[in-house]
């Protein structure tokens, strides 16, 4: 009897403790919106952890150069530039100056904006750079301030400014070569912020590619598997968890931005995406397709069937991807030269 009472006492203690945590966490998030910002960015999650970002060759990128650029005072960002596979032999042993000059060679450039968590050396990101390089593109990618070995504090404004700085750096070196912007996941929010600004100043990119995009960060946060479970059991979920995101100045309003973008748009989304639900990508496409700003440009949505298993970050594995890009960007290059 005593043993049974002791067990019940410990169980009751555990239940009270869990209930306390359950109640305390929402209030903590509400009182410190910075916590919610960290959960959106996940910039503190550095996976894979032990790689040296100064040595892209360790990730099998033998034709890649590591740079550091300074978008603002007290902000330094780490950049990787992978040249097209055709230049692989020439690139061996070359310095940064050679790589910068190579941007002026007759190959298009893709500026890749990665999603939250990890670094520019993330496995699925590296695999995509290899695919794009093999198709004849320069790939320039970087870690936003606060990610990887980049210095500074993350914010939506800061991430967008970093992307603008890198875009201008590319354009100063790429001559007449087409420059495309590719955003993945959270990076789609940075991409549409950037392209909206570029279109407003009348220097649009040659095309925008959004992989696994959402409509806006609030709708994405509400659609996340964790949130879907929480909204069923937690009253006031929006007030506790979603309002602090807005308070932190984090919007990533793709649905608003596309109304001000005037360049070709390609959206890629896997039906079995467990992180950014497929229906959000489709919804964004429907908004863009009916927007007046795109009336003179191609807007295309490419779904990838659930059976393919590409989920949130494996679309690079699609044997159809080279054809999709060739057909879509081929038209953009035609528009660029005429």
Coordinates of C-alpha atoms in Angstrom, one line a residue:
X1 CA 0.0 0.0 0.0
X2 CA 2.9 2.4 0.9
X3 CA 4.6 1.6 -2.4
X4 CA 1.4 2.2 -4.3
X5 CA 0.9 5.6 -2.5
X6 CA 4.6 6.6 -3.2
X7 CA 4.1 5.8 -6.9
X8 CA 0.9 7.8 -7.1
X9 CA 2.6 10.7 -5.3
X10 CA 5.4 10.8 -7.8
X11 CA 3.0 10.5 -10.7
X12 CA 0.9 13.4 -9.4
X13 CA 4.1 15.5 -9.0
X14 CA 5.1 14.8 -12.6
X15 CA 1.6 15.7 -13.9
X16 CA 1.6 19.0 -11.9
X17 CA 5.1 19.8 -13.3
X18 CA 4.1 19.1 -16.9
X19 CA 1.0 21.2 -16.4
X20 CA 3.2 24.0 -15.1
X21 CA 5.5 23.8 -18.1
X22 CA 2.4 23.6 -20.5
X23 CA 1.1 26.9 -19.0
X24 CA 4.4 28.6 -18.5
X25 CA 5.8 28.2 -22.1
X26 CA 3.1 30.2 -23.8
X27 CA 3.4 33.1 -21.3
X28 CA 7.2 33.0 -21.7
X29 CA 6.8 33.2 -25.5
X30 CA 4.2 36.0 -25.2
X31 CA 6.5 38.0 -22.8
X32 CA 9.7 37.4 -24.9
X33 CA 8.9 37.6 -28.6
X34 CA 12.6 37.0 -29.3
X35 CA 12.0 33.4 -28.4
X36 CA 9.5 33.0 -31.1
X37 CA 11.8 34.7 -33.6
X38 CA 14.5 32.2 -32.7
X39 CA 12.1 29.4 -33.4
X40 CA 11.3 30.9 -36.9
X41 CA 14.9 31.4 -37.8
X42 CA 16.5 28.3 -36.0
X43 CA 19.8 29.9 -37.0
X44 CA 21.4 28.4 -33.8
X45 CA 20.9 24.9 -35.3
X46 CA 24.1 24.3 -37.2
X47 CA 23.8 21.0 -39.1
X48 CA 26.1 19.3 -40.1
X49 CA 28.0 20.7 -37.2
X50 CA 31.7 19.8 -37.8
X51 CA 32.2 21.2 -41.3
X52 CA 34.6 24.0 -42.0
X53 CA 32.7 26.5 -44.1
X54 CA 36.0 28.0 -45.3
X55 CA 36.6 24.7 -47.1
X56 CA 33.7 23.9 -49.5
X57 CA 35.9 21.3 -51.2
X58 CA 35.4 19.1 -48.1
X59 CA 31.7 18.8 -49.2
X60 CA 32.8 17.7 -52.7
X61 CA 32.6 21.2 -54.1
X62 CA 36.0 21.3 -55.8
X63 CA 35.0 24.2 -58.0
X64 CA 33.8 26.5 -55.3
X65 CA 35.3 29.6 -53.7
X66 CA 34.6 30.9 -50.2
X67 CA 34.3 34.7 -49.9
X68 CA 33.3 37.1 -47.1
X69 CA 31.3 40.2 -47.9
X70 CA 30.3 43.1 -45.7
X71 CA 26.7 44.4 -46.3
X72 CA 26.8 46.8 -43.4
X73 CA 29.2 47.9 -40.6
X74 CA 29.5 45.1 -38.0
X75 CA 27.9 42.6 -40.4
X76 CA 30.0 40.0 -42.3
X77 CA 28.5 37.2 -44.4
X78 CA 30.1 34.0 -45.7
X79 CA 29.5 33.3 -49.4
X80 CA 30.1 30.3 -51.6
X81 CA 30.5 30.6 -55.4
X82 CA 30.3 27.4 -57.4
X83 CA 31.2 27.8 -61.1
X84 CA 29.5 25.8 -63.9
X85 CA 30.9 22.2 -64.1
X86 CA 32.3 23.1 -67.6
X87 CA 34.8 25.4 -65.8
X88 CA 35.7 22.8 -63.2
X89 CA 39.3 22.1 -64.5
X90 CA 40.1 25.7 -65.0
X91 CA 38.9 26.5 -61.5
X92 CA 41.4 24.2 -59.7
X93 CA 43.8 26.2 -57.5
X94 CA 42.4 29.6 -58.6
X95 CA 42.0 32.5 -56.2
X96 CA 39.0 34.7 -55.4
X97 CA 39.8 37.2 -58.2
X98 CA 39.6 34.4 -60.8
X99 CA 36.2 33.3 -59.5
X100 CA 34.9 36.8 -59.5
X101 CA 36.0 37.4 -63.1
X102 CA 34.4 34.0 -64.0
X103 CA 31.0 35.5 -63.3
X104 CA 31.4 37.5 -66.5
X105 CA 31.8 34.3 -68.6
X106 CA 28.8 33.4 -70.8
X107 CA 26.9 31.4 -68.2
X108 CA 23.8 32.4 -66.3
X109 CA 24.0 32.9 -62.5
X110 CA 21.6 31.6 -59.8
X111 CA 21.5 33.4 -56.4
X112 CA 20.4 30.7 -53.9
X113 CA 18.6 31.8 -50.7
X114 CA 18.4 28.9 -48.2
X115 CA 15.8 28.2 -45.6
X116 CA 16.0 28.3 -41.8
X117 CA 18.4 26.1 -39.7
X118 CA 21.7 24.8 -40.9
X119 CA 24.2 26.6 -43.1
X120 CA 25.2 27.1 -46.7
X121 CA 26.9 23.7 -46.3
X122 CA 23.8 21.7 -45.5
X123 CA 23.6 18.4 -47.4
X124 CA 20.5 18.9 -49.5
X125 CA 21.8 22.4 -50.4
X126 CA 25.2 21.1 -51.5
X127 CA 23.4 18.5 -53.7
X128 CA 21.4 21.2 -55.4
X129 CA 24.5 23.3 -56.1
X130 CA 26.0 20.3 -57.8
X131 CA 22.9 19.7 -59.9
X132 CA 22.7 23.4 -61.0
X133 CA 26.5 23.5 -61.7
X134 CA 26.2 20.5 -63.9
X135 CA 23.4 22.3 -65.9
X136 CA 25.8 25.2 -66.6
X137 CA 24.9 27.7 -63.9
X138 CA 27.1 29.7 -61.6
X139 CA 25.6 29.2 -58.1
X140 CA 26.2 32.0 -55.5
X141 CA 24.8 31.3 -52.0
X142 CA 25.5 32.7 -48.6
X143 CA 24.6 32.5 -44.9
X144 CA 22.5 35.4 -43.7
X145 CA 23.8 37.4 -40.7
X146 CA 23.6 35.2 -37.6
X147 CA 23.8 31.9 -39.6
X148 CA 26.9 29.7 -40.0
X149 CA 30.1 31.8 -39.8
X150 CA 28.3 35.0 -40.7
X151 CA 28.4 37.8 -38.1
X152 CA 25.3 39.8 -37.0
X153 CA 21.9 39.4 -35.5
X154 CA 19.1 37.8 -37.6
X155 CA 16.1 39.8 -38.6
X156 CA 13.8 39.8 -41.7
X157 CA 15.1 43.3 -42.7
X158 CA 18.7 42.2 -42.2
X159 CA 18.3 39.0 -44.2
X160 CA 16.7 40.9 -47.1
X161 CA 19.5 43.5 -47.0
X162 CA 22.1 40.8 -47.1
X163 CA 20.4 39.2 -50.2
X164 CA 20.3 42.7 -51.9
X165 CA 23.9 43.3 -51.2
X166 CA 24.9 39.9 -52.7
X167 CA 22.6 40.5 -55.8
X168 CA 24.3 43.8 -56.4
X169 CA 27.7 42.3 -56.0
X170 CA 26.8 39.6 -58.6
X171 CA 25.4 42.2 -61.1
X172 CA 28.6 44.3 -60.8
X173 CA 30.5 41.3 -62.1
X174 CA 28.2 39.3 -64.3
X175 CA 27.9 41.6 -67.3
X176 CA 24.9 40.8 -69.5
X177 CA 24.5 37.2 -68.2
X178 CA 21.0 36.4 -66.8
X179 CA 20.7 36.4 -63.0
X180 CA 18.0 34.2 -61.4
X181 CA 16.9 34.1 -57.8
X182 CA 16.1 30.8 -56.2
X183 CA 14.5 30.7 -52.7
X184 CA 13.8 27.6 -50.6
X185 CA 11.3 27.4 -47.7
X186 CA 12.0 30.4 -45.4
X187 CA 14.3 31.6 -48.2
X188 CA 11.3 32.1 -50.4
X189 CA 10.3 34.9 -48.0
X190 CA 13.7 36.6 -48.4
X191 CA 13.5 36.0 -52.2
X192 CA 10.1 37.8 -52.7
X193 CA 11.2 40.6 -50.3
X194 CA 14.3 41.0 -52.5
X195 CA 12.6 40.8 -55.9
X196 CA 9.9 43.2 -54.8
X197 CA 12.6 45.7 -54.0
X198 CA 14.4 45.0 -57.2
X199 CA 11.3 45.5 -59.3
X200 CA 10.4 48.7 -57.4
X201 CA 13.8 50.1 -58.3
X202 CA 13.4 48.8 -61.9
X203 CA 16.3 46.3 -61.8
X204 CA 14.3 43.0 -61.7
X205 CA 16.1 39.6 -61.9
X206 CA 15.6 37.5 -65.0
X207 CA 13.4 35.0 -63.2
X208 CA 12.3 34.0 -59.7
X209 CA 12.2 30.3 -58.6
X210 CA 10.4 29.5 -55.3
X211 CA 10.9 26.0 -53.9
X212 CA 8.4 24.9 -51.2
X213 CA 7.0 28.4 -50.6
X214 CA 4.3 29.5 -48.2
X215 CA 1.9 32.5 -48.4
X216 CA 3.1 34.4 -45.3
X217 CA 4.9 33.3 -42.1
X218 CA 1.8 33.5 -39.9
X219 CA -0.2 31.1 -42.2
X220 CA 2.9 28.8 -42.4
X221 CA 3.3 28.8 -38.6
X222 CA -0.4 27.9 -38.2
X223 CA -0.1 25.1 -40.8
X224 CA 3.0 23.6 -39.3
X225 CA 2.4 20.0 -37.9
X226 CA 3.3 21.2 -34.4
X227 CA 0.8 24.1 -34.6
X228 CA -2.0 22.0 -36.1
X229 CA -1.7 19.7 -33.0
X230 CA -1.4 22.6 -30.6
X231 CA -4.4 24.6 -31.9
X232 CA -6.7 21.7 -31.1
X233 CA -5.7 21.5 -27.5
X234 CA -4.5 25.0 -26.7
X235 CA -7.0 27.9 -26.4
X236 CA -5.6 31.3 -27.5
X237 CA -2.9 29.7 -29.7
X238 CA -2.8 32.7 -32.1
X239 CA -2.5 35.2 -29.3
X240 CA 0.2 33.3 -27.4
X241 CA 2.3 32.0 -30.4
X242 CA 1.5 33.8 -33.6
X243 CA 1.0 37.4 -32.4
X244 CA 4.6 37.4 -31.0
X245 CA 5.9 36.6 -34.5
X246 CA 4.2 39.7 -35.9
X247 CA 5.4 41.7 -32.9
X248 CA 9.0 40.7 -33.8
X249 CA 8.5 42.3 -37.2
X250 CA 8.6 38.9 -39.0
X251 CA 6.1 38.8 -41.9
X252 CA 7.7 37.2 -45.0
X253 CA 4.6 38.2 -46.9
X254 CA 5.0 36.2 -50.1
X255 CA 1.3 36.6 -50.9
X256 CA 1.6 40.5 -50.7
X257 CA 5.0 40.6 -52.4
X258 CA 4.0 38.7 -55.6
X259 CA 1.5 41.5 -56.4
X260 CA 4.5 43.9 -56.9
X261 CA 6.8 41.5 -58.8
X262 CA 7.3 41.7 -62.6
X263 CA 9.5 38.8 -63.8
X264 CA 9.0 35.2 -64.7
X265 CA 8.0 33.0 -61.7
X266 CA 8.4 29.2 -61.3
X267 CA 7.0 27.5 -58.2
X268 CA 8.2 24.0 -57.3
X269 CA 6.4 22.0 -54.5
X270 CA 6.2 18.4 -53.4
X271 CA 2.7 17.1 -52.5
X272 CA 4.1 15.3 -49.5
X273 CA 5.9 18.3 -48.0
X274 CA 5.5 17.9 -44.2
X275 CA 7.0 21.3 -43.3
X276 CA 5.3 23.8 -45.7
X277 CA 2.0 22.2 -46.7
X278 CA 1.5 21.8 -50.5
X279 CA -1.8 23.8 -50.4
X280 CA 0.1 27.0 -49.3
X281 CA 2.4 26.8 -52.4
X282 CA -0.7 26.2 -54.6
X283 CA -2.5 29.2 -52.9
X284 CA 0.5 31.4 -53.6
X285 CA 0.6 30.4 -57.3
X286 CA -3.2 31.2 -57.6
X287 CA -2.5 34.7 -56.1
X288 CA 0.5 35.3 -58.5
X289 CA -1.3 33.9 -61.6
X290 CA -4.1 36.4 -61.2
X291 CA -1.9 39.3 -60.3
X292 CA -1.7 42.2 -62.9
X293 CA 2.0 42.5 -62.2
X294 CA 2.6 39.1 -63.9
X295 CA 0.5 39.7 -67.0
X296 CA 3.5 40.0 -69.3
X297 CA 5.4 37.2 -67.7
X298 CA 5.3 33.4 -67.4
X299 CA 4.0 32.0 -64.1
X300 CA 4.3 28.2 -63.7
X301 CA 3.5 25.8 -60.9
X302 CA 5.2 22.3 -60.9
X303 CA 3.9 19.8 -58.4
X304 CA 5.8 16.6 -57.5
X305 CA 3.6 13.6 -56.7
X306 CA 3.6 12.1 -53.2
X307 CA 4.9 8.8 -54.5
X308 CA 8.2 10.4 -55.4
X309 CA 9.0 11.1 -51.7
X310 CA 10.7 14.5 -52.3
X311 CA 9.0 15.9 -49.1
X312 CA 10.4 19.3 -48.1
X313 CA 14.0 19.4 -49.4
X314 CA 14.7 16.7 -52.0
X315 CA 13.2 18.1 -55.2
X316 CA 16.8 18.3 -56.4
X317 CA 16.6 14.5 -56.9
X318 CA 14.0 14.8 -59.6
X319 CA 15.3 13.6 -63.0
X320 CA 12.7 16.0 -64.5
X321 CA 14.3 19.1 -62.9
X322 CA 16.9 19.7 -65.7
X323 CA 14.1 19.7 -68.3
X324 CA 11.8 21.9 -66.2
X325 CA 14.6 24.5 -65.7
X326 CA 15.8 24.3 -69.3
X327 CA 12.2 24.9 -70.6
X328 CA 11.4 27.6 -68.1
X329 CA 14.7 29.5 -67.9
X330 CA 15.2 29.1 -71.7
X331 CA 12.2 31.3 -72.2
X332 CA 13.4 33.7 -69.6
X333 CA 16.8 33.9 -71.3
X334 CA 15.0 34.6 -74.6
X335 CA 13.1 37.5 -72.9
X336 CA 16.4 38.7 -71.5
X337 CA 18.1 38.9 -74.9
X338 CA 15.2 40.6 -76.7

